[in-house]
XYZ file of C-alpha atoms in Angstrom:
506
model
C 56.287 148.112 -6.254
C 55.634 144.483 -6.129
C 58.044 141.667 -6.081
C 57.401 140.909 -9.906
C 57.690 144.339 -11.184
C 61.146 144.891 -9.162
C 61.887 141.437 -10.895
C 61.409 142.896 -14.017
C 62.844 146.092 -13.525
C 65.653 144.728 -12.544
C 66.138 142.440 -15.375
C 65.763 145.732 -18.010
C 68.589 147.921 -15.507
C 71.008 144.343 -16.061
C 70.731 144.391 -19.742
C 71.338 147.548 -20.212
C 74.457 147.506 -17.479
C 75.701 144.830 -19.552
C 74.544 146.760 -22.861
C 77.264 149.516 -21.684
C 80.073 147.305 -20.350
C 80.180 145.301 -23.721
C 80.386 148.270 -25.896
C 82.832 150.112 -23.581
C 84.639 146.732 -23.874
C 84.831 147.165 -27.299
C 86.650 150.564 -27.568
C 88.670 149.383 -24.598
C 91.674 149.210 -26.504
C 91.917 152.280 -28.693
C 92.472 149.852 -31.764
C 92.962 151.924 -35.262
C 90.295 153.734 -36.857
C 89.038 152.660 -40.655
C 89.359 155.669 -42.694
C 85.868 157.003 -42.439
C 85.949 156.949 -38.560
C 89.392 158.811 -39.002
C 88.331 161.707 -41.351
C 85.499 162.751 -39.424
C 87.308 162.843 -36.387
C 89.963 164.629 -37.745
C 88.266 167.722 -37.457
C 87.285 167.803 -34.219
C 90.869 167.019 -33.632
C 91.944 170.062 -35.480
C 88.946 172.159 -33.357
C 90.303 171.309 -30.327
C 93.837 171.669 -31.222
C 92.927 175.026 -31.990
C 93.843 174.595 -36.167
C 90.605 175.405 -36.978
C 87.376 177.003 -35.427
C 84.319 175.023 -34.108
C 82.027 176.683 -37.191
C 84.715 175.921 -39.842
C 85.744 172.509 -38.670
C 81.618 171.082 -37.831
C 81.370 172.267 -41.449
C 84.011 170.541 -43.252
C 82.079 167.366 -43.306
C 78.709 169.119 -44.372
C 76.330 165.918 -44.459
C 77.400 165.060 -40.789
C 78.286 168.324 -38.610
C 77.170 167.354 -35.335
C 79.117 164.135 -35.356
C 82.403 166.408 -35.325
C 80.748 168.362 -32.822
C 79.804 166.125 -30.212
C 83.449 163.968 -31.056
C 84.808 167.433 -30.182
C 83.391 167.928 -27.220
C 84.390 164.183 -25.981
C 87.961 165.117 -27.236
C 87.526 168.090 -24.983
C 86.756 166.380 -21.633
C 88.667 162.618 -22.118
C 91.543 163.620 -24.568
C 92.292 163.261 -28.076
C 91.756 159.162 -28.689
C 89.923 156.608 -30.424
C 88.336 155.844 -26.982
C 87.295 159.635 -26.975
C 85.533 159.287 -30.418
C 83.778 156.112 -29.846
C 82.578 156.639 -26.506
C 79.272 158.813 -27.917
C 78.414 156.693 -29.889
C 78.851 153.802 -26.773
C 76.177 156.062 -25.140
C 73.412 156.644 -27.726
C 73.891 153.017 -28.400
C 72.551 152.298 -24.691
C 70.373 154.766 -24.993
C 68.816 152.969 -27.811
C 68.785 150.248 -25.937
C 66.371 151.745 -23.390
C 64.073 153.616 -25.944
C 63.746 149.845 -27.731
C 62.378 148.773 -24.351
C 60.092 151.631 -23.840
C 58.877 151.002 -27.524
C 58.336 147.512 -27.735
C 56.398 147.466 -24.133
C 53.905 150.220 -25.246
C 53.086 148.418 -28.078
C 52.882 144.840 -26.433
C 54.042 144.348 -22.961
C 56.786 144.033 -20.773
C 58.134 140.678 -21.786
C 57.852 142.118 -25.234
C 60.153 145.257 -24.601
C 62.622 143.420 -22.725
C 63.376 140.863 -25.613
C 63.831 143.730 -27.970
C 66.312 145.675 -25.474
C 67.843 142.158 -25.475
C 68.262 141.910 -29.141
C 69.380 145.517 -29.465
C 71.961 145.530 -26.973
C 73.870 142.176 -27.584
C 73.045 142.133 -31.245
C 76.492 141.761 -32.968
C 76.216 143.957 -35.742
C 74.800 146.549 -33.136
C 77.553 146.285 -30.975
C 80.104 146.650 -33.846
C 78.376 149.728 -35.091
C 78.045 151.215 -31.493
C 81.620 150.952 -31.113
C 82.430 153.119 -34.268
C 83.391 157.105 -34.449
C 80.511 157.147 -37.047
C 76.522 157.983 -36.317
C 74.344 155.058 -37.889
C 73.452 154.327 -33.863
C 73.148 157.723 -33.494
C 70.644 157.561 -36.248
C 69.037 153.817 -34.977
C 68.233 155.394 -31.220
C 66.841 158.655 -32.766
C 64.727 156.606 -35.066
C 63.338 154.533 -32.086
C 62.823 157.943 -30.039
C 60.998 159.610 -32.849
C 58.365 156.595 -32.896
C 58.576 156.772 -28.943
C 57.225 160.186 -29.252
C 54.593 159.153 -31.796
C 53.261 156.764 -30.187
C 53.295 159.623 -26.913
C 51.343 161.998 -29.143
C 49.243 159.483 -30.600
C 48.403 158.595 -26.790
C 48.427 161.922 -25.237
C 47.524 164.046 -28.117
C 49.938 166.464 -26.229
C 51.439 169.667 -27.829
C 54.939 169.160 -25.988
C 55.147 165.704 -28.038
C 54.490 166.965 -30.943
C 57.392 169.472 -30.221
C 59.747 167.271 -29.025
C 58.997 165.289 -32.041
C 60.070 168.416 -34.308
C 62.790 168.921 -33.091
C 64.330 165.245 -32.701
C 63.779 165.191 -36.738
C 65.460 168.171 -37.112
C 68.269 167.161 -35.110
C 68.938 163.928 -36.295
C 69.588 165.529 -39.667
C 72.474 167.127 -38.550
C 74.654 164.217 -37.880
C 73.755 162.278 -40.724
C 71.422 163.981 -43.756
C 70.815 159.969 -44.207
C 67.992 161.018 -41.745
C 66.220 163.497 -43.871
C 63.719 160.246 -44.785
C 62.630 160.924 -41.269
C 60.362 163.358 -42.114
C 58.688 160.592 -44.145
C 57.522 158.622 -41.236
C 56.667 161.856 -38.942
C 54.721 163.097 -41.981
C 52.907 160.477 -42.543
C 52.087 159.222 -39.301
C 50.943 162.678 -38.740
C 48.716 162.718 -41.918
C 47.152 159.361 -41.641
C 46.769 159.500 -37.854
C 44.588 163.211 -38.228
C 43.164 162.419 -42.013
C 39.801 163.510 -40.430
C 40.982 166.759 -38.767
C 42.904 167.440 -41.911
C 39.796 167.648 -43.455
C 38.031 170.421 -41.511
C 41.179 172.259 -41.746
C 40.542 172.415 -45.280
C 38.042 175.007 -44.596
C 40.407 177.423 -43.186
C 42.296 178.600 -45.878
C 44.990 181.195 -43.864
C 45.550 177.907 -41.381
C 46.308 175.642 -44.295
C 48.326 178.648 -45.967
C 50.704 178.684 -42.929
C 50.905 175.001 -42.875
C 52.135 174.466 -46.924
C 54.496 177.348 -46.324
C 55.871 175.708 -42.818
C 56.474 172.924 -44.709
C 58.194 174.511 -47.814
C 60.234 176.183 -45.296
C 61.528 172.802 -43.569
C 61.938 171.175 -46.924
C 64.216 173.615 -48.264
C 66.524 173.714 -44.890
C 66.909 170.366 -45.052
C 67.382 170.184 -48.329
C 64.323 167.620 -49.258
C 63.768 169.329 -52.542
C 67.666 168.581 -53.506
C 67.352 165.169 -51.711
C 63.989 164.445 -54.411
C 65.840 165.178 -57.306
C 68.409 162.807 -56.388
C 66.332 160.535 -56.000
C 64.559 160.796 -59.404
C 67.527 162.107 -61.500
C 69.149 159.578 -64.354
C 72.261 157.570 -62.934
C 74.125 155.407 -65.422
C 72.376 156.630 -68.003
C 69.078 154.554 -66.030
C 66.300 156.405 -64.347
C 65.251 155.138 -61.248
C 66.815 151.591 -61.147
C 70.453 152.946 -61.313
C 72.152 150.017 -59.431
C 70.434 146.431 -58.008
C 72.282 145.419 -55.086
C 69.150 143.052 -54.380
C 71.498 139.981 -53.855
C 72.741 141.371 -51.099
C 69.530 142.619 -49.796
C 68.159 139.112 -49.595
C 71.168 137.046 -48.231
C 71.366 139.570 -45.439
C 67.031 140.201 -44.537
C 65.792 136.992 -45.923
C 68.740 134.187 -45.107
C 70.167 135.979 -42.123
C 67.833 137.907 -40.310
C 64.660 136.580 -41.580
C 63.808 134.981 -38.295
C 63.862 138.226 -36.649
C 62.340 140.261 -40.242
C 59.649 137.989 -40.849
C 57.729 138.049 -37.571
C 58.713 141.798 -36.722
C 56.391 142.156 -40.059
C 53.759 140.452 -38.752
C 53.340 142.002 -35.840
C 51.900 145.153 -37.587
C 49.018 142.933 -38.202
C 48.616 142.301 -34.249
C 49.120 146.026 -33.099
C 46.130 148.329 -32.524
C 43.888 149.906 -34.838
C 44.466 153.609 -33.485
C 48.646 153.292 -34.020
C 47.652 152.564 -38.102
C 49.130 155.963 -38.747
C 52.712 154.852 -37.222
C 52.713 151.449 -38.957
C 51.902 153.416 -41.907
C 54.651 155.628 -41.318
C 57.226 153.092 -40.102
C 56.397 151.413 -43.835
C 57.136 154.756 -45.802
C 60.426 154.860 -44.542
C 61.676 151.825 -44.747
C 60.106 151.271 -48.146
C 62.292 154.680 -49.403
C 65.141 153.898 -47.353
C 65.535 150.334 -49.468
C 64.552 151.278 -52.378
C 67.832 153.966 -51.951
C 69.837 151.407 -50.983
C 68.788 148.894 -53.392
C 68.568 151.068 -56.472
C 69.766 154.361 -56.392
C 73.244 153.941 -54.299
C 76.588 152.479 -55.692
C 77.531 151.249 -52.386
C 75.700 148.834 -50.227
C 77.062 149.212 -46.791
C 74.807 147.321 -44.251
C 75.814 150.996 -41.926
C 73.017 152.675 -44.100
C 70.412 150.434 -42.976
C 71.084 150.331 -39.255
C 67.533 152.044 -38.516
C 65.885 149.258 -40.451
C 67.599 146.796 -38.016
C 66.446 148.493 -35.076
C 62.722 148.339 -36.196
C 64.066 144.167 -37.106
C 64.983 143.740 -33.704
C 62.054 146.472 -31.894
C 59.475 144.883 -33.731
C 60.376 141.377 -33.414
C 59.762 141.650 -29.474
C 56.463 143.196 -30.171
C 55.486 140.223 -31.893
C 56.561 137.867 -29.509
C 54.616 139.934 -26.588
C 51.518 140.163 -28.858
C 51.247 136.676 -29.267
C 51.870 136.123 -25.562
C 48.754 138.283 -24.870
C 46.566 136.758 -27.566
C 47.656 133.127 -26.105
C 46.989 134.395 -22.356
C 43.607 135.609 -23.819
C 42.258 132.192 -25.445
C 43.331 130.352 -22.433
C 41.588 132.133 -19.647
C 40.405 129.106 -18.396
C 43.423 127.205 -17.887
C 45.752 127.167 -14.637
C 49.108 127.027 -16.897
C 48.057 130.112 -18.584
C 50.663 132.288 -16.487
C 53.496 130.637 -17.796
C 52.656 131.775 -21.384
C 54.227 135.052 -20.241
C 57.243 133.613 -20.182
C 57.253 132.961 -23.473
C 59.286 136.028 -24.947
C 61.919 135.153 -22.060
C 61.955 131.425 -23.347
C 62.937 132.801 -26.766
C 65.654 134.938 -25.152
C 67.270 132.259 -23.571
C 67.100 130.245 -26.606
C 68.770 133.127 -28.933
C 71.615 133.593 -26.025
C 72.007 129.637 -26.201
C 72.468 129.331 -29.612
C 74.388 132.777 -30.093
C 72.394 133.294 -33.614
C 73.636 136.878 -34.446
C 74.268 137.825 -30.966
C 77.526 138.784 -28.762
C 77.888 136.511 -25.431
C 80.563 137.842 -23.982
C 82.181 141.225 -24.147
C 85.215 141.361 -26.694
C 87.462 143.564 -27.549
C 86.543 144.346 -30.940
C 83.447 143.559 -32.628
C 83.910 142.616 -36.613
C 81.419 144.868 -38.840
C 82.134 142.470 -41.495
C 80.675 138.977 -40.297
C 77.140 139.442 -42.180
C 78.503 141.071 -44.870
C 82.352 140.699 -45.837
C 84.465 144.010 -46.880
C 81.422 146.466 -45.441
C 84.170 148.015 -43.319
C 87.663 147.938 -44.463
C 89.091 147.538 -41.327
C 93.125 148.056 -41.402
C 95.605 149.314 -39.182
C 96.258 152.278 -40.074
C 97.295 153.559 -36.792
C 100.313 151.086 -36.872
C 101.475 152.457 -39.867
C 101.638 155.651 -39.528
C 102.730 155.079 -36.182
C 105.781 153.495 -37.862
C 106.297 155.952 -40.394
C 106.653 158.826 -37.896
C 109.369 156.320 -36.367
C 110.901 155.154 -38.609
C 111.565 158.632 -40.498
C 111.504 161.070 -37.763
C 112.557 164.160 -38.015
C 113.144 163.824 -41.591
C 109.371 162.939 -42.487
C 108.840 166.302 -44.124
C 111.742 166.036 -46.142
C 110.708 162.871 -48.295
C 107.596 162.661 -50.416
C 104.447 160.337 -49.698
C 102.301 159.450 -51.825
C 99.070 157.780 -50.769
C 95.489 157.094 -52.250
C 92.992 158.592 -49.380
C 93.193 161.744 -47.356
C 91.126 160.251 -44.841
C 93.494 158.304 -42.091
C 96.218 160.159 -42.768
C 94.953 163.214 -41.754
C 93.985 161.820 -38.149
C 97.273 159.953 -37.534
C 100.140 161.842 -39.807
C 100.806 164.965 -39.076
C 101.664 166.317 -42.575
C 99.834 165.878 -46.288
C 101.130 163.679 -48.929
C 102.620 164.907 -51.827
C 100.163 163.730 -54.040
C 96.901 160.799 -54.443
C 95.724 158.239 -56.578
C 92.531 157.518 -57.166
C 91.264 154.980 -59.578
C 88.784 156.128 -62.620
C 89.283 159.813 -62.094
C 88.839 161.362 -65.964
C 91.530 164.007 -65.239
C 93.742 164.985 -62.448
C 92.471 167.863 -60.080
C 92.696 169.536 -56.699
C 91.962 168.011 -53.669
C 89.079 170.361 -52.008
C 90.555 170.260 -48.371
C 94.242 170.244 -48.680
C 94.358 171.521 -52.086
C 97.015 169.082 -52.781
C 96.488 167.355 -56.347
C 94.977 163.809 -57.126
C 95.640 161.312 -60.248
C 95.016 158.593 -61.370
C 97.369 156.988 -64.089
C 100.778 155.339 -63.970
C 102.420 157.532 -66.185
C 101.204 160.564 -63.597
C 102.761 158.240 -60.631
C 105.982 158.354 -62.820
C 106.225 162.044 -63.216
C 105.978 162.403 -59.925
C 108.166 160.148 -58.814
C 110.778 161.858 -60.748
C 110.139 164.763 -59.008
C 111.806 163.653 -55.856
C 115.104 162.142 -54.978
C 112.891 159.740 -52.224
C 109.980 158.879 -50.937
C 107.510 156.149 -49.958
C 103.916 154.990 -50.994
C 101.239 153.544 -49.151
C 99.552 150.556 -50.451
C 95.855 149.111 -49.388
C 96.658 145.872 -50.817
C 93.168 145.021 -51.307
C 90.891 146.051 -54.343
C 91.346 149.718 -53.100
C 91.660 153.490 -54.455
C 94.770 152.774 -55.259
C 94.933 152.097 -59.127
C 96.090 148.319 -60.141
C 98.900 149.219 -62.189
C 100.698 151.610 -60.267
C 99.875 148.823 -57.302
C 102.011 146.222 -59.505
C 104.520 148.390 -60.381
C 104.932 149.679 -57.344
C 105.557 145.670 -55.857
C 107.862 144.755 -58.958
C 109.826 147.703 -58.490
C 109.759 149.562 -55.121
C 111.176 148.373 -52.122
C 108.844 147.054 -49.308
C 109.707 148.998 -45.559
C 106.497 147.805 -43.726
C 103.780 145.492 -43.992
C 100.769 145.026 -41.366
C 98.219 141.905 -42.000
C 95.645 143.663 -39.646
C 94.714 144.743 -36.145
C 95.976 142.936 -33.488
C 92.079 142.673 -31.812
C 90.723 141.445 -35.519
C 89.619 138.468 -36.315
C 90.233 136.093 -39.168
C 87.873 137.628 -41.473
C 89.196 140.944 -41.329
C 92.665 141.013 -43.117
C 93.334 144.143 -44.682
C 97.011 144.972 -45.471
C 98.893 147.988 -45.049
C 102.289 148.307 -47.530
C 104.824 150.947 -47.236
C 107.395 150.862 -50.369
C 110.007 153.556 -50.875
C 112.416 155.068 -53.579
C 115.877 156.693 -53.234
C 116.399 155.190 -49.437
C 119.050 154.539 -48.021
């Protein structure tokens, strides 16, 4: 190994050191889940507490089973924690990291692959997603593997890639059914890359038999057929164009990360002619994957589209490398031309300068709200209930709680509430995990109130679950017991209150 290539592979070992220390910085302090982060992980809490079996509890989340697997199996060897339930997610994220790299360099060059392991590792909304009990990174690195592998059987025209790339797909499904569009860019890449040996296979009827009914097979398991008519079935009385969140879709790709979008577009124009089946591939999914988010979901989180960021950030070093290579090219003559390989590195230093959507230094906590405000509510929920155990002791199960989500609770109390509130339910019903029931009116709140001499309710004094009215009542005539602004690691832009009020107290 010469001097350069140690050079470089020590810069690529560096980043992704400091790749792992800022993201284990980041769960450093076991700070309070948000409520998705808590739900999920309540089950592989109650696995390895022994309340439930690993089957029965993997299931009770049924779009994301492996993430209560594999938070299981960290609760198992570090100990029940929010450290325990991040740190997986810590580790794909550097593993990400490293697959971004490999990526980016086989489809331009080294300079190229180590910008986009920059981007991806010090990227701030990756680093606040990579600290999170929840598997969009999970999803991001097995996105950049599965083109990885492409690209590999594309090369090598190997069987064992093609394998590998079967079962990645089918994996990734199983902590988020988000990834089902996967099969949308291995399908196509496949079909566009071998168009002309689809052709002859048309002549072998049993061959192409087995094939339709493979893929019937795989459809139905991962429940594409169900995922299709979701995807075409009226919503709002619309068909197709349900919702428009397209505001939001171009303040975040267009004002924000439009110097990264923009050229990580253009760089499909620079890469070679035999990879046209993965750029054609790569464009299926992410034209699916925003028109879901754009028209056919209610809720925009920016979590949804963490693969799309990866290919942002990926593909933005390819650029940068291609044009690096076509400058070295047109210059062969001149003695400076060396330096042009510097160029990705130039624009490295420059991002790190100005800190444009990246993380300098490690923190403590990483704020999933800065490009988009209220994606991730954020509160301290651990606090609370922390307090409430506390403050009521041994007499917790003797008062009544009332609360609007199931979700943190059942992580950090160790007992139901007596009943939820959920705004624009049409009638009350049972809750399908702890069978306990769920309305939605004051008058309900009222009658059941009256049913117990005292008790408290929790109140997400932000434009919550919780429904207005029985919020205002509950201020004009409960009285307050406990009130948290936020975490103690937040920052300014993530203030998310936590009330406790009570009735009959003493």
């Amino acid at each position: 190994m010469n001097k350069k290539s140690a050079l470089l592979y020590f810069i690529l070992t560096l980043i992704l050191f400091l790749g792992l220390w800022f993201r284990l910085k980041g769960i450093s302090t076991n700070h309070s889940f948000w409520s998705d982060e808590a739900f999920v992980s309540s089950f592989s809490q109650d696995i390895i507490t022994g309340k439930t079996s690993w089957i029965k509890g993997a299931s009770m989340v049924g779009y994301q089973p492996l993430q209560i697997v594999v938070t299981a199996f960290s609760f198992m060897i570090f100990g029940i924690s929010e450290f325990s339930a991040r740190l997986p997610t810590v580790l794909f994220g550097v593993i990400g990291i490293f697959f971004a790299f490999l990526v980016a360099k086989k489809l331009s060059n080294w300079s190229g692959g180590l910008l986009a392991a920059f981007l991806m590792a010090f990227s701030q909304l990756n680093l606040s997603h990579a600290t999170q009990a929840k598997p969009y990174v999970v999803l991001q690195t097995l996105f950049l593997v599965q083109i990885y592998l492409l690209i590999k059987l594309i090369d090598k025209k190997k069987l064992s890639a093609l394998v590998m790339l079967f079962i990645t797909t089918c994996i990734v499904y199983f902590f988020h059914s988000l990834a089902v569009l996967f099969w949308i860019s291995f399908g196509i890449t496949l079909i566009v890359t071998y168009f002309l040996n689809l052709k002859k296979l048309i002549q072998k009827p049993l061959i192409v038999l087995g094939i339709l009914l493979s893929i019937v097979l795989v459809m139905y398991f991962f429940g594409i057929f169900k995922e299709l008519i979701i995807l075409f079935k009226p919503l709002n009385g619309r068909f197709l164009f349900a919702y428009s969140n397209t505001v939001f879709l171009k303040n975040i790709f267009l004002r924000q990360y439009g110097i990264f979008l923009i050229p990580a577009i253009l760089s499909f124009l620079m890469i070679d002619k035999k990879y046209r089946g993965l750029i054609a591939g790569i464009i299926c999914y992410i034209f699916v994957l925003l028109f879901m988010w754009n028209f056919r979901s209610y809720s925009h989180n920016m979590r949804y589209l963490m693969t799309f960021f990866g290919f942002i950030f990926v593909f933005f070093g390819v650029f940068l490398g291609k044009i690096t290579d076509l400058l070295y090219l047109k210059f062969q003559s001149a003695s400076w031309r060396t330096n042009l390989k510097l160029i990705p590195i130039l624009v490295l230093i420059t991002i790190y300068i100005s800190s444009y959507k990246i993380v300098c230094t490690p923190q403590n906590y990483y704020s999933p709200n800065l490009d988009l405000y209220g994606d991730v509510q954020n509160a301290d929920y651990k606090s609370m209930y922390e307090w409430i155990e506390k403050k009521y002791g041994n007499d917790i199960n003797k008062i009544a709680i009332f609360n609007d989500l199931i979700d943190s609770e059942r992580f950090y109390l160790q007992r139901n509430s007596n009943a939820y509130f959920i705004k624009g339910i049409k009638k009350p019903y049972l809750h399908g995990i702890n069978n306990i029931m769920i309305y939605a009116t004051l008058s309900d709140f009222l009658k059941q109130k009256a049913r117990y001499q005292s008790g408290i309710l929790i109140i997400e004094d932000w434009e919550s679950f919780l429904p207005e009215d029985i919020k205002q009542y509950a201020k004009k005539n409960l009285r307050l017991e406990y009130r948290v602004e936020k975490m103690t690691v937040g920052g300014e832009r993530d203030i998310w209150p936590l009330e406790v009020r009570s009735w009959g107290m003493n």
